[in-house]
CSV table of C-alpha atoms and ligand atoms in Angstrom, one decimal:
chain,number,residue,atom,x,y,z
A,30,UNK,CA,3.1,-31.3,-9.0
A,31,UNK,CA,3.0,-28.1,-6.7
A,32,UNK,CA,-0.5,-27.8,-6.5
A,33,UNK,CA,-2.0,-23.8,-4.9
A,34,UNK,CA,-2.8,-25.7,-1.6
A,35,UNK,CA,0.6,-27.4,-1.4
A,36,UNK,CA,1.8,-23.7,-1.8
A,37,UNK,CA,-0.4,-22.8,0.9
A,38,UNK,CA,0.8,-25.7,3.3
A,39,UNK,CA,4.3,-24.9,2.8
A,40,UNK,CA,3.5,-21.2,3.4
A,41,UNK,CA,1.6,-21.5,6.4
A,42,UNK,CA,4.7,-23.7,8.0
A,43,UNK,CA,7.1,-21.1,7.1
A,44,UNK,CA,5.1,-18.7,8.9
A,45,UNK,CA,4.9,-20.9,11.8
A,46,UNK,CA,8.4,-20.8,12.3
A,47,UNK,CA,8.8,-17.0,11.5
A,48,UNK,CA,9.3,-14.4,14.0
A,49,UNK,CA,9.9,-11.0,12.3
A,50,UNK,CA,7.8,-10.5,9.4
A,51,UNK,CA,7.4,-7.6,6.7
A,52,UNK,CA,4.5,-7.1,4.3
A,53,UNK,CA,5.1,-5.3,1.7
A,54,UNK,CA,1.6,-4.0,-0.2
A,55,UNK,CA,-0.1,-1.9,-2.8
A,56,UNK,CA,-3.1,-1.2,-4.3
A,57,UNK,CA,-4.1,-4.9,-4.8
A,58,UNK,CA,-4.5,-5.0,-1.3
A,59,UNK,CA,-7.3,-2.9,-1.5
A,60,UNK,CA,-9.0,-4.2,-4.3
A,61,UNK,CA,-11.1,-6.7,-2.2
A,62,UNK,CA,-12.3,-3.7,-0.1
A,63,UNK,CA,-13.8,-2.4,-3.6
A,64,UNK,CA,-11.0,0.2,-4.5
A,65,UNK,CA,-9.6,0.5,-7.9
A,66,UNK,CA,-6.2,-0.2,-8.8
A,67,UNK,CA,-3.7,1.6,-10.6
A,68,UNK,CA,-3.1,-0.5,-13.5
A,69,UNK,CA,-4.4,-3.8,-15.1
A,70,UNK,CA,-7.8,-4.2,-14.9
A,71,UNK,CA,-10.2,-1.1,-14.4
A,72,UNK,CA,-6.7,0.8,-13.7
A,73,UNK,CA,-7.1,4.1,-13.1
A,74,UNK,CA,-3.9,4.5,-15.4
A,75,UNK,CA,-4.6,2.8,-18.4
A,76,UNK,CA,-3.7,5.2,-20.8
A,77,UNK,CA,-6.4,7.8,-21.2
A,78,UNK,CA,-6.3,11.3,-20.4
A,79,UNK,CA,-8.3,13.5,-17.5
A,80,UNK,CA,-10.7,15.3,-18.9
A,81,UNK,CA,-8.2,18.1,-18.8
A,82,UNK,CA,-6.1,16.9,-21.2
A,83,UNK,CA,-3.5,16.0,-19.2
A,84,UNK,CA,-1.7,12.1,-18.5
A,85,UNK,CA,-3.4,11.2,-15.0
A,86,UNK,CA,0.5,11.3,-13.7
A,87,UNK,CA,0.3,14.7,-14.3
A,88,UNK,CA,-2.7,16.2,-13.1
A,89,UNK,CA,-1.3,14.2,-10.2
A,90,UNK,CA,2.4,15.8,-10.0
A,91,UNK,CA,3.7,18.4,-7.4
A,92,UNK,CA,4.3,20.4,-10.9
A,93,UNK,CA,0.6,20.8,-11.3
A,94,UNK,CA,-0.6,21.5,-8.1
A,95,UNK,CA,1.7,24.0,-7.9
A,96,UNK,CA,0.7,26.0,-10.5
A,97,UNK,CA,-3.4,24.1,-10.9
A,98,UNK,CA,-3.9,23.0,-7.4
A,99,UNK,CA,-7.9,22.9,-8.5
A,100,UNK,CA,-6.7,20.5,-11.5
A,101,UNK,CA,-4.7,18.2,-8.8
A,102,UNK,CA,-7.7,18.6,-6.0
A,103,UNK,CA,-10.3,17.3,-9.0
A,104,UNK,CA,-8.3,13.9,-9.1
A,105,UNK,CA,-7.1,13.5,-5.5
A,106,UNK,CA,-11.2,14.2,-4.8
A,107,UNK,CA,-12.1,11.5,-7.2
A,108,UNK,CA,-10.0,9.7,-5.4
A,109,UNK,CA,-10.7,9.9,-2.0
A,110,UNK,CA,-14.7,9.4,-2.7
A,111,UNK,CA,-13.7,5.9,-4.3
A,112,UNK,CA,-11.8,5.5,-0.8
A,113,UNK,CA,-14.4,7.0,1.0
A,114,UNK,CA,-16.2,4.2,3.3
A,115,UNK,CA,-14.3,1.1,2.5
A,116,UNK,CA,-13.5,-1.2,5.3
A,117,UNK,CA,-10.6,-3.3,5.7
A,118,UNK,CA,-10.8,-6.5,3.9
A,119,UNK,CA,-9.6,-10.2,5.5
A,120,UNK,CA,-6.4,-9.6,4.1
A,121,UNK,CA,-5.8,-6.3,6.4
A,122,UNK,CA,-7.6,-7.7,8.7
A,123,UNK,CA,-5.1,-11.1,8.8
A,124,UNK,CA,-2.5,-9.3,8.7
A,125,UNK,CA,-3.1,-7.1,11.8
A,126,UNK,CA,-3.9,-10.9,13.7
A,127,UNK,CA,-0.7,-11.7,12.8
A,128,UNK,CA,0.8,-9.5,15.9
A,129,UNK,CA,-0.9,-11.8,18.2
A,130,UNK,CA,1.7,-14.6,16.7
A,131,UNK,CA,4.9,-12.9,15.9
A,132,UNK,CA,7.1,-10.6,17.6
A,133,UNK,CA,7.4,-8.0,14.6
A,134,UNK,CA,4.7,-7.7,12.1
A,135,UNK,CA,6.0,-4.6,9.8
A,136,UNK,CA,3.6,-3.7,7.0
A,137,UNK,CA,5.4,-1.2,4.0
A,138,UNK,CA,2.5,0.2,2.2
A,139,UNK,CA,2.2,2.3,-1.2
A,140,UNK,CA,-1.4,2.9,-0.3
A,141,UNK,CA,-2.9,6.5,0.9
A,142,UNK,CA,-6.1,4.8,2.2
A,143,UNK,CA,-5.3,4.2,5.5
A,144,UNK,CA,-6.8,0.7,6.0
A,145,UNK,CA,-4.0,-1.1,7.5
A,146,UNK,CA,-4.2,1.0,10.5
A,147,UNK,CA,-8.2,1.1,10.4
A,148,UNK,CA,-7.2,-3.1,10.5
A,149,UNK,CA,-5.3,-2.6,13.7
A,150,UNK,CA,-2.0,-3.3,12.7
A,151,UNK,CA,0.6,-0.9,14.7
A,152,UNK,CA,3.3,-0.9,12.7
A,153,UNK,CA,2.5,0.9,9.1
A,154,UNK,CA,4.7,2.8,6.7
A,155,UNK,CA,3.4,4.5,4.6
A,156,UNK,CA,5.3,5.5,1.7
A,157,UNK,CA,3.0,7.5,-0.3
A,158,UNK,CA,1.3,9.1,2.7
A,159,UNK,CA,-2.1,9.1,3.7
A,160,UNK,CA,-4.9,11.1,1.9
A,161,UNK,CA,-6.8,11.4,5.6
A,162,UNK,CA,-4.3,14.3,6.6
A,163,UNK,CA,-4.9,17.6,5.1
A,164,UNK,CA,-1.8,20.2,5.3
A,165,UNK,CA,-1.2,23.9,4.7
A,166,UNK,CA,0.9,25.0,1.9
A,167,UNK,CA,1.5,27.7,3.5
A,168,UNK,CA,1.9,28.1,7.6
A,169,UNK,CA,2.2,24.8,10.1
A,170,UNK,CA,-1.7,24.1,9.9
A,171,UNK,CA,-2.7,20.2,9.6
A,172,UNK,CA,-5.8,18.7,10.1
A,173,UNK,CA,-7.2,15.1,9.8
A,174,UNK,CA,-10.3,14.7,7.7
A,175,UNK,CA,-12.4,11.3,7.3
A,176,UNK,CA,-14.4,12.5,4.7
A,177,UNK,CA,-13.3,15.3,2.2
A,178,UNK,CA,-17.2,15.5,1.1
A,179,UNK,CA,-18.0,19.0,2.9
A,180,UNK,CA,-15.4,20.4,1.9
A,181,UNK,CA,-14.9,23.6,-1.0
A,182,UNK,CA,-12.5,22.5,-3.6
A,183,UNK,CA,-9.1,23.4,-3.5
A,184,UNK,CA,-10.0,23.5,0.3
A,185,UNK,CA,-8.4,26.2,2.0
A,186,UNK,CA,-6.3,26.7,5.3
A,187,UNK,CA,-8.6,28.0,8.3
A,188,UNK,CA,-5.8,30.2,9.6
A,189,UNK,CA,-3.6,31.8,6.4
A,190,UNK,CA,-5.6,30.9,3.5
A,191,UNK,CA,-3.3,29.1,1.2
A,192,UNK,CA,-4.7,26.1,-0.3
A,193,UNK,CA,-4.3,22.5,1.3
A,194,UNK,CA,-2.6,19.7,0.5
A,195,UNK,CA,-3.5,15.8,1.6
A,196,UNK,CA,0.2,14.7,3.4
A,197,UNK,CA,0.5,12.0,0.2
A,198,UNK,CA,3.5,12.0,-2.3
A,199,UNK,CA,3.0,13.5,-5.8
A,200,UNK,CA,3.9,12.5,-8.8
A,201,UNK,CA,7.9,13.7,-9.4
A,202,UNK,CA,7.8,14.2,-5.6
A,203,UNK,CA,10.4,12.7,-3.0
A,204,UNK,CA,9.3,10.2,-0.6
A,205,UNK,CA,8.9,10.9,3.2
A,206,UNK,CA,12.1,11.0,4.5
A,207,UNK,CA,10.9,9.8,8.3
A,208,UNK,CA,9.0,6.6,6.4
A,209,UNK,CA,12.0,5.7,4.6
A,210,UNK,CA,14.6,6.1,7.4
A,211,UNK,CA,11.5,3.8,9.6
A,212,UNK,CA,11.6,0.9,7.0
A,213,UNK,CA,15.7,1.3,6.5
A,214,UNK,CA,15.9,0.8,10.1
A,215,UNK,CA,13.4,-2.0,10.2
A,216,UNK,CA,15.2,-3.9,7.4
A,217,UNK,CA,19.0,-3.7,9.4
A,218,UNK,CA,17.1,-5.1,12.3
A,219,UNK,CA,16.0,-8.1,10.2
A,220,UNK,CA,13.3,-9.8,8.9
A,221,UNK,CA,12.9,-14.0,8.8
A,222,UNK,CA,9.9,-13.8,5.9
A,223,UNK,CA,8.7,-10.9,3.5
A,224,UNK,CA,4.9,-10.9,1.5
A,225,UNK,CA,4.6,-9.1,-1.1
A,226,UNK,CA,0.8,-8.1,-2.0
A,227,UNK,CA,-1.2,-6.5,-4.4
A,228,UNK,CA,1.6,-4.5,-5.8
A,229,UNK,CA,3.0,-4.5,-9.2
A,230,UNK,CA,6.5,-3.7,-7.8
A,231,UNK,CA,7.6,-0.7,-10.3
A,232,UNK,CA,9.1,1.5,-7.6
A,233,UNK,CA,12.6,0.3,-7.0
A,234,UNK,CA,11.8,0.7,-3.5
A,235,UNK,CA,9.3,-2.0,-3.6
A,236,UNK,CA,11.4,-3.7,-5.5
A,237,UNK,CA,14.6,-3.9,-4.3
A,238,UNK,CA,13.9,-5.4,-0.8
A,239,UNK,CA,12.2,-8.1,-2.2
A,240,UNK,CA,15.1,-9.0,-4.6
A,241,UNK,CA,17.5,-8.7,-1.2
A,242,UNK,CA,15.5,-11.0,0.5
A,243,UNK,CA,15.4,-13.6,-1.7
A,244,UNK,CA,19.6,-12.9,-2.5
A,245,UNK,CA,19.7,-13.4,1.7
A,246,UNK,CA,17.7,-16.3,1.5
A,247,UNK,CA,14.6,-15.3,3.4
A,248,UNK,CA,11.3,-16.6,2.3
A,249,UNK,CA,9.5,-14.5,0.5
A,250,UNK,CA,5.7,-15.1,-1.2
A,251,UNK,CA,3.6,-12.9,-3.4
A,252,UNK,CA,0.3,-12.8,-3.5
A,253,UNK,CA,-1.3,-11.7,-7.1
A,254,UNK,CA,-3.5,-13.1,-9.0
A,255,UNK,CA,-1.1,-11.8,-12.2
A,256,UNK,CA,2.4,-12.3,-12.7
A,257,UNK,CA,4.5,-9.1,-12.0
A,258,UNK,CA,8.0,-8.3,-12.2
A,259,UNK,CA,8.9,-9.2,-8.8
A,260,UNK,CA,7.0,-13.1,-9.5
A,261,UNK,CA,10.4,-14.3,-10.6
A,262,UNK,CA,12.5,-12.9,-7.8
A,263,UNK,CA,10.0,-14.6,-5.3
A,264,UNK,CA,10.1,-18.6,-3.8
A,265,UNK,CA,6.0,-18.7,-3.5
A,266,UNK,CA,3.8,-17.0,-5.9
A,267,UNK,CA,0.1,-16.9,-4.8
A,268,UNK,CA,-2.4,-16.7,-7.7
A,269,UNK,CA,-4.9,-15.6,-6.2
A,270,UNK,CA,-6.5,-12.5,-4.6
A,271,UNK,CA,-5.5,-11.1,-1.4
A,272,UNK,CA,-8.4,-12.0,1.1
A,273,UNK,CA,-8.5,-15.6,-0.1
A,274,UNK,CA,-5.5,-15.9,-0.1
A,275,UNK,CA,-4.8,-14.7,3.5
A,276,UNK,CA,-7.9,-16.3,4.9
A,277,UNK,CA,-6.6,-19.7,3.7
A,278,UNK,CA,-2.8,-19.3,5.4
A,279,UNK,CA,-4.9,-18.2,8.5
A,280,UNK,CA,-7.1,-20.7,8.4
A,281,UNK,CA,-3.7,-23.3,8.2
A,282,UNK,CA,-2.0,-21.5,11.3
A,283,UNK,CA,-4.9,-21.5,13.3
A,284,UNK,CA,-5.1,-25.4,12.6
A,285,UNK,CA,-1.8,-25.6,13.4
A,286,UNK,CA,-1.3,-23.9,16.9
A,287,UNK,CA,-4.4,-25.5,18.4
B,327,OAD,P1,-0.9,-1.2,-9.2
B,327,OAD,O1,-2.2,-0.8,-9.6
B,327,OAD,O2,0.3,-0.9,-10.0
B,327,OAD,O3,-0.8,-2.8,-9.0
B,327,OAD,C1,-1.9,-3.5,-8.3
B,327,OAD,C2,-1.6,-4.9,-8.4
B,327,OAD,O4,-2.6,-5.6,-7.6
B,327,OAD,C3,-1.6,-5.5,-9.8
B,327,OAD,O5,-0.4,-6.3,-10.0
B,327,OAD,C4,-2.8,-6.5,-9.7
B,327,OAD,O6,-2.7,-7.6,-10.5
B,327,OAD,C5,-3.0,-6.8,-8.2
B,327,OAD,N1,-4.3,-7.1,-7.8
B,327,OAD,C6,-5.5,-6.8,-8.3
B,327,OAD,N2,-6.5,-7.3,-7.6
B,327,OAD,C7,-5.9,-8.0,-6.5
B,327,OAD,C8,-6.4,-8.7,-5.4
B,327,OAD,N3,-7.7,-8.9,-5.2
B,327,OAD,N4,-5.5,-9.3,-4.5
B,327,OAD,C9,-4.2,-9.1,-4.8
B,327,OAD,N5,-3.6,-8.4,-5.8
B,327,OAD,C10,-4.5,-7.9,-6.7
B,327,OAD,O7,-0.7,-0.7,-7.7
B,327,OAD,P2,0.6,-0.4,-6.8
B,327,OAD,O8,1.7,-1.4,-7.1
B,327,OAD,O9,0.2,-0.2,-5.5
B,327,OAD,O10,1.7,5.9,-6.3
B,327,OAD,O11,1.1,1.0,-7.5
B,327,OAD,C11,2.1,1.7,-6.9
B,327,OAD,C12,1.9,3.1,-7.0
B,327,OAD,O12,1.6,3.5,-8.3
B,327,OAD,C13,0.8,3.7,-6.2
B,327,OAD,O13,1.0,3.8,-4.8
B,327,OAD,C14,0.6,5.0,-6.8
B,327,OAD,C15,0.8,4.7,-8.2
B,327,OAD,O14,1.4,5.6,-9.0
B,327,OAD,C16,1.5,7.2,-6.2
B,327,OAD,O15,0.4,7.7,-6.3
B,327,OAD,C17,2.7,8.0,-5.8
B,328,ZN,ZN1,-2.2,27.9,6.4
């Protein structure tokens, strides 16, 4: 009978002989440094409206904030103050020790909240942005914040006036074209093992590359404690959350390289 820690040991030796790894994470990711999810449990998307009458997807949608940035900026505040002082959990933190092991540690994230890098890993695409950079709607202004707290709602550019914008993707839309082209590139190089984390794969871009993987015949594990749609594409399904979960494969390759 597979058992979680026969998972585990089979994991850990895959990763031993791995070289080039990808990550691929969401919100789940996260959730062990105390930030909501999307959906499931305590989702902030389970179905009710804002306040404002309107579907959370559309207060947060590059329709709205162009025509009700203040409605967008209420939601993207809410946001950023549950973001606001986290710290990166064992499982960032893991996967950031994983450079000292393997030539190519590549982590494709749909999270704005910036703790991979705060984690120390070097490589980080992020596909939805980041919620730390502010930009002007309209001139070239940018400007990284850590903490949106003093700031007016809609904040305003220092040098035009126009109202900013955090450098994340909207709802409706497209995706960062210099992300995308980074992670195309990365996948022609090649990857010998590909994680899956804390995501409930609905974006065809999360899920696609974890489908190809397992068509190429790469190992590939996902780390949930609930089954998603990519938990039958996968060889390794991980019930359990992401800190634990990494903790206990580190623990195994530490054991094992000593
Ligand atoms: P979701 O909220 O859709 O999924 C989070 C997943 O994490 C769920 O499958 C949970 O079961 C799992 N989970 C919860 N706690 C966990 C833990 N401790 N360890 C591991 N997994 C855990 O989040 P995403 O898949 O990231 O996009 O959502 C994708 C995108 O949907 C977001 O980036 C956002 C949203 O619309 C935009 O804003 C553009
Ligand atoms: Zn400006």
């Amino acid at each position: 009978m597979t058992t979680i820690e026969t998972t585990l040991d089979e994991i850990a030796s895959r990763l031993l002989q791995a070289d080039r790894v990808l990550f691929i994470t969401g919100a789940g990711v996260s959730a062990d440094s105390g930030l909501p999810t999307y959906r499931g449990v305590s989702g902030l998307y389970n179905g009710e409206h804002t306040e404002d009458g309107l579907a959370i997807e559309d207060a947060l949608s590059g329709e709205v904030f162009a025509r009700r940035p203040d409605i967008t900026w209420k939601y993207l505040a809410q946001i950023e103050e549950t973001c606001r002082g986290a710290q990166p959990n064992a499982a960032h933190l893991a996967i950031a020790e994983l450079e000292r092991y393997l030539s190519r540690v590549t982590v494709f994230t749909q999270n704005v909240d910036g703790l991979h890098r705060q984690a120390g890993s070097s490589e980080v695409i992020e596909i939805h942005g980041n919620l730390q950079k502010l930009v002007c709607t309209g001139c070239d202004f940018s400007e990284s914040v850590d903490d949106l707290s003093g700031h007016q709602l809609p904040p305003l550019c220092p040098a035009c006036g126009s109202v900013l914008r955090p450098r994340i993707v909207l709802f409706g839309e497209a995706l960062p074209e210099a992300a995308m082209d980074h992670f195309l590139a990365a996948l022609d190089e090649g990857f010998d093992m590909v994680f899956t984390i804390g995501t409930s794969g609905v974006f065809p871009y999360i899920a696609e590359p974890v489908a190809w993987a397992a068509q190429s015949g790469i190992p590939t594990v996902e780390i949930n404690p609930l089954q998603t749609r990519l938990s039958p594409l996968v060889d390794y399904h991980l019930p359990l959350g992401a800190a634990r979960a990494m903790t206990a494969i580190m623990t195994r390759l530490r054991a094992a390289r000593a």
